[in-house]
Amino acid sequence: MNLVDQLTQVNDAIAAIEIGGQEYQIGTRRLKRADLSLLYKRQKELQTQIAYEEEGGLTLANTFVSVFDRR
């Protein structure tokens, strides 16, 4: 499964939780979906990996530059 397919599955799982809730019950069975915070973390990782591959490995993903100017 490629990264785009994985991202689609993660996005679908996030949408299912946001729309239907984290847990639900059908009859006597109680079902709990994946942890939303872990899904968000994986979503960000996949988006970063996809962006990196699309740029041909030329970007520094999740990199920030700070400039401190003494005045």
PDB file of N, CA, C and O in Angstrom, residues 21-69:
ATOM      1  N   GLY A  21     -18.213   9.460  16.536  1.00  0.00           N
ATOM      2  CA  GLY A  21     -17.741   9.297  17.908  1.00  0.00           C
ATOM      3  C   GLY A  21     -16.654   8.242  18.040  1.00  0.00           C
ATOM      4  O   GLY A  21     -16.420   7.446  17.138  1.00  0.00           O
ATOM      5  N   GLN A  22     -16.006   8.261  19.187  1.00  0.00           N
ATOM      6  CA  GLN A  22     -14.892   7.360  19.469  1.00  0.00           C
ATOM      7  C   GLN A  22     -15.377   5.941  19.759  1.00  0.00           C
ATOM      8  O   GLN A  22     -14.745   4.979  19.376  1.00  0.00           O
ATOM      9  N   GLU A  23     -16.506   5.820  20.447  1.00  0.00           N
ATOM     10  CA  GLU A  23     -17.037   4.516  20.807  1.00  0.00           C
ATOM     11  C   GLU A  23     -18.499   4.436  20.433  1.00  0.00           C
ATOM     12  O   GLU A  23     -19.201   5.440  20.416  1.00  0.00           O
ATOM     13  N   TYR A  24     -18.953   3.219  20.162  1.00  0.00           N
ATOM     14  CA  TYR A  24     -20.375   3.013  19.934  1.00  0.00           C
ATOM     15  C   TYR A  24     -20.726   1.588  20.319  1.00  0.00           C
ATOM     16  O   TYR A  24     -19.858   0.735  20.493  1.00  0.00           O
ATOM     17  N   GLN A  25     -22.031   1.339  20.480  1.00  0.00           N
ATOM     18  CA  GLN A  25     -22.494   0.044  20.914  1.00  0.00           C
ATOM     19  C   GLN A  25     -23.569  -0.458  19.964  1.00  0.00           C
ATOM     20  O   GLN A  25     -24.470   0.278  19.565  1.00  0.00           O
ATOM     21  N   ILE A  26     -23.433  -1.734  19.588  1.00  0.00           N
ATOM     22  CA  ILE A  26     -24.442  -2.394  18.770  1.00  0.00           C
ATOM     23  C   ILE A  26     -24.882  -3.616  19.560  1.00  0.00           C
ATOM     24  O   ILE A  26     -24.108  -4.562  19.742  1.00  0.00           O
ATOM     25  N   GLY A  27     -26.096  -3.573  20.045  1.00  0.00           N
ATOM     26  CA  GLY A  27     -26.583  -4.663  20.889  1.00  0.00           C
ATOM     27  C   GLY A  27     -25.743  -4.764  22.141  1.00  0.00           C
ATOM     28  O   GLY A  27     -25.620  -3.806  22.902  1.00  0.00           O
ATOM     29  N   THR A  28     -25.144  -5.909  22.347  1.00  0.00           N
ATOM     30  CA  THR A  28     -24.300  -6.103  23.531  1.00  0.00           C
ATOM     31  C   THR A  28     -22.826  -5.858  23.235  1.00  0.00           C
ATOM     32  O   THR A  28     -22.000  -5.929  24.137  1.00  0.00           O
ATOM     33  N   ARG A  29     -22.519  -5.564  21.994  1.00  0.00           N
ATOM     34  CA  ARG A  29     -21.114  -5.331  21.620  1.00  0.00           C
ATOM     35  C   ARG A  29     -20.773  -3.854  21.690  1.00  0.00           C
ATOM     36  O   ARG A  29     -21.499  -3.013  21.184  1.00  0.00           O
ATOM     37  N   ARG A  30     -19.640  -3.586  22.297  1.00  0.00           N
ATOM     38  CA  ARG A  30     -19.142  -2.219  22.400  1.00  0.00           C
ATOM     39  C   ARG A  30     -17.872  -2.121  21.561  1.00  0.00           C
ATOM     40  O   ARG A  30     -16.945  -2.898  21.746  1.00  0.00           O
ATOM     41  N   LEU A  31     -17.840  -1.170  20.644  1.00  0.00           N
ATOM     42  CA  LEU A  31     -16.704  -1.009  19.746  1.00  0.00           C
ATOM     43  C   LEU A  31     -16.030   0.331  19.981  1.00  0.00           C
ATOM     44  O   LEU A  31     -16.691   1.352  20.137  1.00  0.00           O
ATOM     45  N   LYS A  32     -14.713   0.307  19.992  1.00  0.00           N
ATOM     46  CA  LYS A  32     -13.931   1.527  20.174  1.00  0.00           C
ATOM     47  C   LYS A  32     -13.018   1.691  18.974  1.00  0.00           C
ATOM     48  O   LYS A  32     -12.300   0.771  18.595  1.00  0.00           O
ATOM     49  N   ARG A  33     -13.050   2.870  18.394  1.00  0.00           N
ATOM     50  CA  ARG A  33     -12.199   3.158  17.241  1.00  0.00           C
ATOM     51  C   ARG A  33     -10.800   3.545  17.695  1.00  0.00           C
ATOM     52  O   ARG A  33     -10.539   3.731  18.872  1.00  0.00           O
ATOM     53  N   ALA A  34      -9.916   3.690  16.735  1.00  0.00           N
ATOM     54  CA  ALA A  34      -8.521   4.049  17.023  1.00  0.00           C
ATOM     55  C   ALA A  34      -8.441   5.378  17.768  1.00  0.00           C
ATOM     56  O   ALA A  34      -9.348   6.206  17.696  1.00  0.00           O
ATOM     57  N   ASP A  35      -7.345   5.580  18.454  1.00  0.00           N
ATOM     58  CA  ASP A  35      -7.109   6.797  19.214  1.00  0.00           C
ATOM     59  C   ASP A  35      -6.933   7.977  18.252  1.00  0.00           C
ATOM     60  O   ASP A  35      -6.067   7.944  17.364  1.00  0.00           O
ATOM     61  N   LEU A  36      -7.742   9.003  18.424  1.00  0.00           N
ATOM     62  CA  LEU A  36      -7.749  10.138  17.509  1.00  0.00           C
ATOM     63  C   LEU A  36      -6.412  10.869  17.484  1.00  0.00           C
ATOM     64  O   LEU A  36      -5.927  11.266  16.428  1.00  0.00           O
ATOM     65  N   SER A  37      -5.765  11.008  18.631  1.00  0.00           N
ATOM     66  CA  SER A  37      -4.471  11.711  18.663  1.00  0.00           C
ATOM     67  C   SER A  37      -3.405  10.945  17.872  1.00  0.00           C
ATOM     68  O   SER A  37      -2.566  11.550  17.201  1.00  0.00           O
ATOM     69  N   LEU A  38      -3.450   9.606  17.928  1.00  0.00           N
ATOM     70  CA  LEU A  38      -2.500   8.817  17.149  1.00  0.00           C
ATOM     71  C   LEU A  38      -2.783   8.936  15.656  1.00  0.00           C
ATOM     72  O   LEU A  38      -1.853   8.962  14.835  1.00  0.00           O
ATOM     73  N   LEU A  39      -4.049   9.008  15.299  1.00  0.00           N
ATOM     74  CA  LEU A  39      -4.401   9.174  13.887  1.00  0.00           C
ATOM     75  C   LEU A  39      -3.915  10.521  13.356  1.00  0.00           C
ATOM     76  O   LEU A  39      -3.400  10.599  12.241  1.00  0.00           O
ATOM     77  N   TYR A  40      -4.088  11.580  14.158  1.00  0.00           N
ATOM     78  CA  TYR A  40      -3.604  12.898  13.738  1.00  0.00           C
ATOM     79  C   TYR A  40      -2.084  12.884  13.571  1.00  0.00           C
ATOM     80  O   TYR A  40      -1.543  13.472  12.634  1.00  0.00           O
ATOM     81  N   LYS A  41      -1.385  12.218  14.477  1.00  0.00           N
ATOM     82  CA  LYS A  41       0.068  12.131  14.389  1.00  0.00           C
ATOM     83  C   LYS A  41       0.483  11.392  13.116  1.00  0.00           C
ATOM     84  O   LYS A  41       1.376  11.832  12.386  1.00  0.00           O
ATOM     85  N   ARG A  42      -0.165  10.265  12.837  1.00  0.00           N
ATOM     86  CA  ARG A  42       0.158   9.488  11.633  1.00  0.00           C
ATOM     87  C   ARG A  42      -0.176  10.272  10.371  1.00  0.00           C
ATOM     88  O   ARG A  42       0.559  10.228   9.384  1.00  0.00           O
ATOM     89  N   GLN A  43      -1.289  11.034  10.416  1.00  0.00           N
ATOM     90  CA  GLN A  43      -1.681  11.862   9.277  1.00  0.00           C
ATOM     91  C   GLN A  43      -0.575  12.867   8.952  1.00  0.00           C
ATOM     92  O   GLN A  43      -0.187  13.024   7.793  1.00  0.00           O
ATOM     93  N   LYS A  44      -0.062  13.512   9.968  1.00  0.00           N
ATOM     94  CA  LYS A  44       1.000  14.502   9.761  1.00  0.00           C
ATOM     95  C   LYS A  44       2.266  13.842   9.216  1.00  0.00           C
ATOM     96  O   LYS A  44       2.924  14.382   8.316  1.00  0.00           O
ATOM     97  N   GLU A  45       2.615  12.660   9.744  1.00  0.00           N
ATOM     98  CA  GLU A  45       3.787  11.937   9.254  1.00  0.00           C
ATOM     99  C   GLU A  45       3.646  11.589   7.777  1.00  0.00           C
ATOM    100  O   GLU A  45       4.581  11.764   6.994  1.00  0.00           O
ATOM    101  N   LEU A  46       2.473  11.082   7.402  1.00  0.00           N
ATOM    102  CA  LEU A  46       2.245  10.703   6.009  1.00  0.00           C
ATOM    103  C   LEU A  46       2.273  11.921   5.090  1.00  0.00           C
ATOM    104  O   LEU A  46       2.851  11.863   3.994  1.00  0.00           O
ATOM    105  N   GLN A  47       1.656  13.017   5.530  1.00  0.00           N
ATOM    106  CA  GLN A  47       1.673  14.235   4.710  1.00  0.00           C
ATOM    107  C   GLN A  47       3.102  14.722   4.500  1.00  0.00           C
ATOM    108  O   GLN A  47       3.462  15.145   3.395  1.00  0.00           O
ATOM    109  N   THR A  48       3.919  14.630   5.529  1.00  0.00           N
ATOM    110  CA  THR A  48       5.319  15.042   5.432  1.00  0.00           C
ATOM    111  C   THR A  48       6.084  14.139   4.472  1.00  0.00           C
ATOM    112  O   THR A  48       6.846  14.616   3.624  1.00  0.00           O
ATOM    113  N   GLN A  49       5.869  12.834   4.577  1.00  0.00           N
ATOM    114  CA  GLN A  49       6.557  11.891   3.695  1.00  0.00           C
ATOM    115  C   GLN A  49       6.150  12.090   2.240  1.00  0.00           C
ATOM    116  O   GLN A  49       6.996  12.054   1.343  1.00  0.00           O
ATOM    117  N   ILE A  50       4.861  12.320   2.012  1.00  0.00           N
ATOM    118  CA  ILE A  50       4.377  12.540   0.650  1.00  0.00           C
ATOM    119  C   ILE A  50       4.975  13.815   0.072  1.00  0.00           C
ATOM    120  O   ILE A  50       5.443  13.836  -1.066  1.00  0.00           O
ATOM    121  N   ALA A  51       4.986  14.880   0.848  1.00  0.00           N
ATOM    122  CA  ALA A  51       5.564  16.145   0.386  1.00  0.00           C
ATOM    123  C   ALA A  51       7.048  15.974   0.080  1.00  0.00           C
ATOM    124  O   ALA A  51       7.553  16.502  -0.918  1.00  0.00           O
ATOM    125  N   TYR A  52       7.743  15.231   0.907  1.00  0.00           N
ATOM    126  CA  TYR A  52       9.176  14.983   0.699  1.00  0.00           C
ATOM    127  C   TYR A  52       9.414  14.249  -0.616  1.00  0.00           C
ATOM    128  O   TYR A  52      10.292  14.609  -1.390  1.00  0.00           O
ATOM    129  N   GLU A  53       8.607  13.218  -0.866  1.00  0.00           N
ATOM    130  CA  GLU A  53       8.772  12.446  -2.099  1.00  0.00           C
ATOM    131  C   GLU A  53       8.397  13.264  -3.336  1.00  0.00           C
ATOM    132  O   GLU A  53       9.028  13.135  -4.382  1.00  0.00           O
ATOM    133  N   GLU A  54       7.384  14.101  -3.217  1.00  0.00           N
ATOM    134  CA  GLU A  54       6.963  14.922  -4.357  1.00  0.00           C
ATOM    135  C   GLU A  54       8.024  15.951  -4.727  1.00  0.00           C
ATOM    136  O   GLU A  54       8.155  16.331  -5.883  1.00  0.00           O
ATOM    137  N   GLU A  55       8.774  16.403  -3.749  1.00  0.00           N
ATOM    138  CA  GLU A  55       9.834  17.386  -3.992  1.00  0.00           C
ATOM    139  C   GLU A  55      11.142  16.711  -4.402  1.00  0.00           C
ATOM    140  O   GLU A  55      12.145  17.387  -4.584  1.00  0.00           O
ATOM    141  N   GLY A  56      11.139  15.407  -4.504  1.00  0.00           N
ATOM    142  CA  GLY A  56      12.347  14.688  -4.900  1.00  0.00           C
ATOM    143  C   GLY A  56      13.394  14.630  -3.812  1.00  0.00           C
ATOM    144  O   GLY A  56      14.579  14.479  -4.087  1.00  0.00           O
ATOM    145  N   GLY A  57      12.981  14.755  -2.571  1.00  0.00           N
ATOM    146  CA  GLY A  57      13.913  14.689  -1.451  1.00  0.00           C
ATOM    147  C   GLY A  57      14.708  15.961  -1.258  1.00  0.00           C
ATOM    148  O   GLY A  57      15.710  15.957  -0.552  1.00  0.00           O
ATOM    149  N   LEU A  58      14.279  17.047  -1.865  1.00  0.00           N
ATOM    150  CA  LEU A  58      15.042  18.287  -1.794  1.00  0.00           C
ATOM    151  C   LEU A  58      14.589  19.228  -0.681  1.00  0.00           C
ATOM    152  O   LEU A  58      15.183  20.272  -0.485  1.00  0.00           O
ATOM    153  N   THR A  59      13.534  18.869   0.030  1.00  0.00           N
ATOM    154  CA  THR A  59      13.024  19.755   1.074  1.00  0.00           C
ATOM    155  C   THR A  59      13.443  19.247   2.448  1.00  0.00           C
ATOM    156  O   THR A  59      13.753  18.084   2.625  1.00  0.00           O
ATOM    157  N   LEU A  60      13.434  20.135   3.380  1.00  0.00           N
ATOM    158  CA  LEU A  60      13.673  19.776   4.768  1.00  0.00           C
ATOM    159  C   LEU A  60      12.331  19.857   5.484  1.00  0.00           C
ATOM    160  O   LEU A  60      11.913  20.922   5.944  1.00  0.00           O
ATOM    161  N   ALA A  61      11.649  18.751   5.556  1.00  0.00           N
ATOM    162  CA  ALA A  61      10.309  18.710   6.131  1.00  0.00           C
ATOM    163  C   ALA A  61      10.342  19.070   7.608  1.00  0.00           C
ATOM    164  O   ALA A  61      11.259  18.714   8.340  1.00  0.00           O
ATOM    165  N   ASN A  62       9.335  19.805   8.032  1.00  0.00           N
ATOM    166  CA  ASN A  62       9.181  20.213   9.432  1.00  0.00           C
ATOM    167  C   ASN A  62      10.402  20.963   9.961  1.00  0.00           C
ATOM    168  O   ASN A  62      10.811  20.790  11.091  1.00  0.00           O
ATOM    169  N   THR A  63      11.001  21.796   9.124  1.00  0.00           N
ATOM    170  CA  THR A  63      12.172  22.566   9.520  1.00  0.00           C
ATOM    171  C   THR A  63      11.800  24.042   9.585  1.00  0.00           C
ATOM    172  O   THR A  63      11.138  24.568   8.701  1.00  0.00           O
ATOM    173  N   PHE A  64      12.220  24.682  10.646  1.00  0.00           N
ATOM    174  CA  PHE A  64      11.937  26.090  10.836  1.00  0.00           C
ATOM    175  C   PHE A  64      13.246  26.841  11.016  1.00  0.00           C
ATOM    176  O   PHE A  64      14.208  26.301  11.546  1.00  0.00           O
ATOM    177  N   VAL A  65      13.248  28.085  10.603  1.00  0.00           N
ATOM    178  CA  VAL A  65      14.430  28.920  10.743  1.00  0.00           C
ATOM    179  C   VAL A  65      14.061  30.118  11.607  1.00  0.00           C
ATOM    180  O   VAL A  65      13.035  30.753  11.398  1.00  0.00           O
ATOM    181  N   SER A  66      14.905  30.396  12.574  1.00  0.00           N
ATOM    182  CA  SER A  66      14.710  31.569  13.419  1.00  0.00           C
ATOM    183  C   SER A  66      15.887  32.494  13.244  1.00  0.00           C
ATOM    184  O   SER A  66      17.036  32.078  13.177  1.00  0.00           O
ATOM    185  N   VAL A  67      15.591  33.774  13.201  1.00  0.00           N
ATOM    186  CA  VAL A  67      16.633  34.783  13.079  1.00  0.00           C
ATOM    187  C   VAL A  67      16.525  35.691  14.303  1.00  0.00           C
ATOM    188  O   VAL A  67      15.481  36.276  14.561  1.00  0.00           O
ATOM    189  N   PHE A  68      17.603  35.760  15.065  1.00  0.00           N
ATOM    190  CA  PHE A  68      17.622  36.606  16.248  1.00  0.00           C
ATOM    191  C   PHE A  68      18.504  37.807  15.938  1.00  0.00           C
ATOM    192  O   PHE A  68      19.701  37.687  15.700  1.00  0.00           O
ATOM    193  N   ASP A  69      17.888  38.958  15.910  1.00  0.00           N
ATOM    194  CA  ASP A  69      18.580  40.176  15.556  1.00  0.00           C
ATOM    195  C   ASP A  69      18.725  41.042  16.808  1.00  0.00           C
ATOM    196  O   ASP A  69      17.723  41.461  17.378  1.00  0.00           O
TER     197      ASP A  69
END
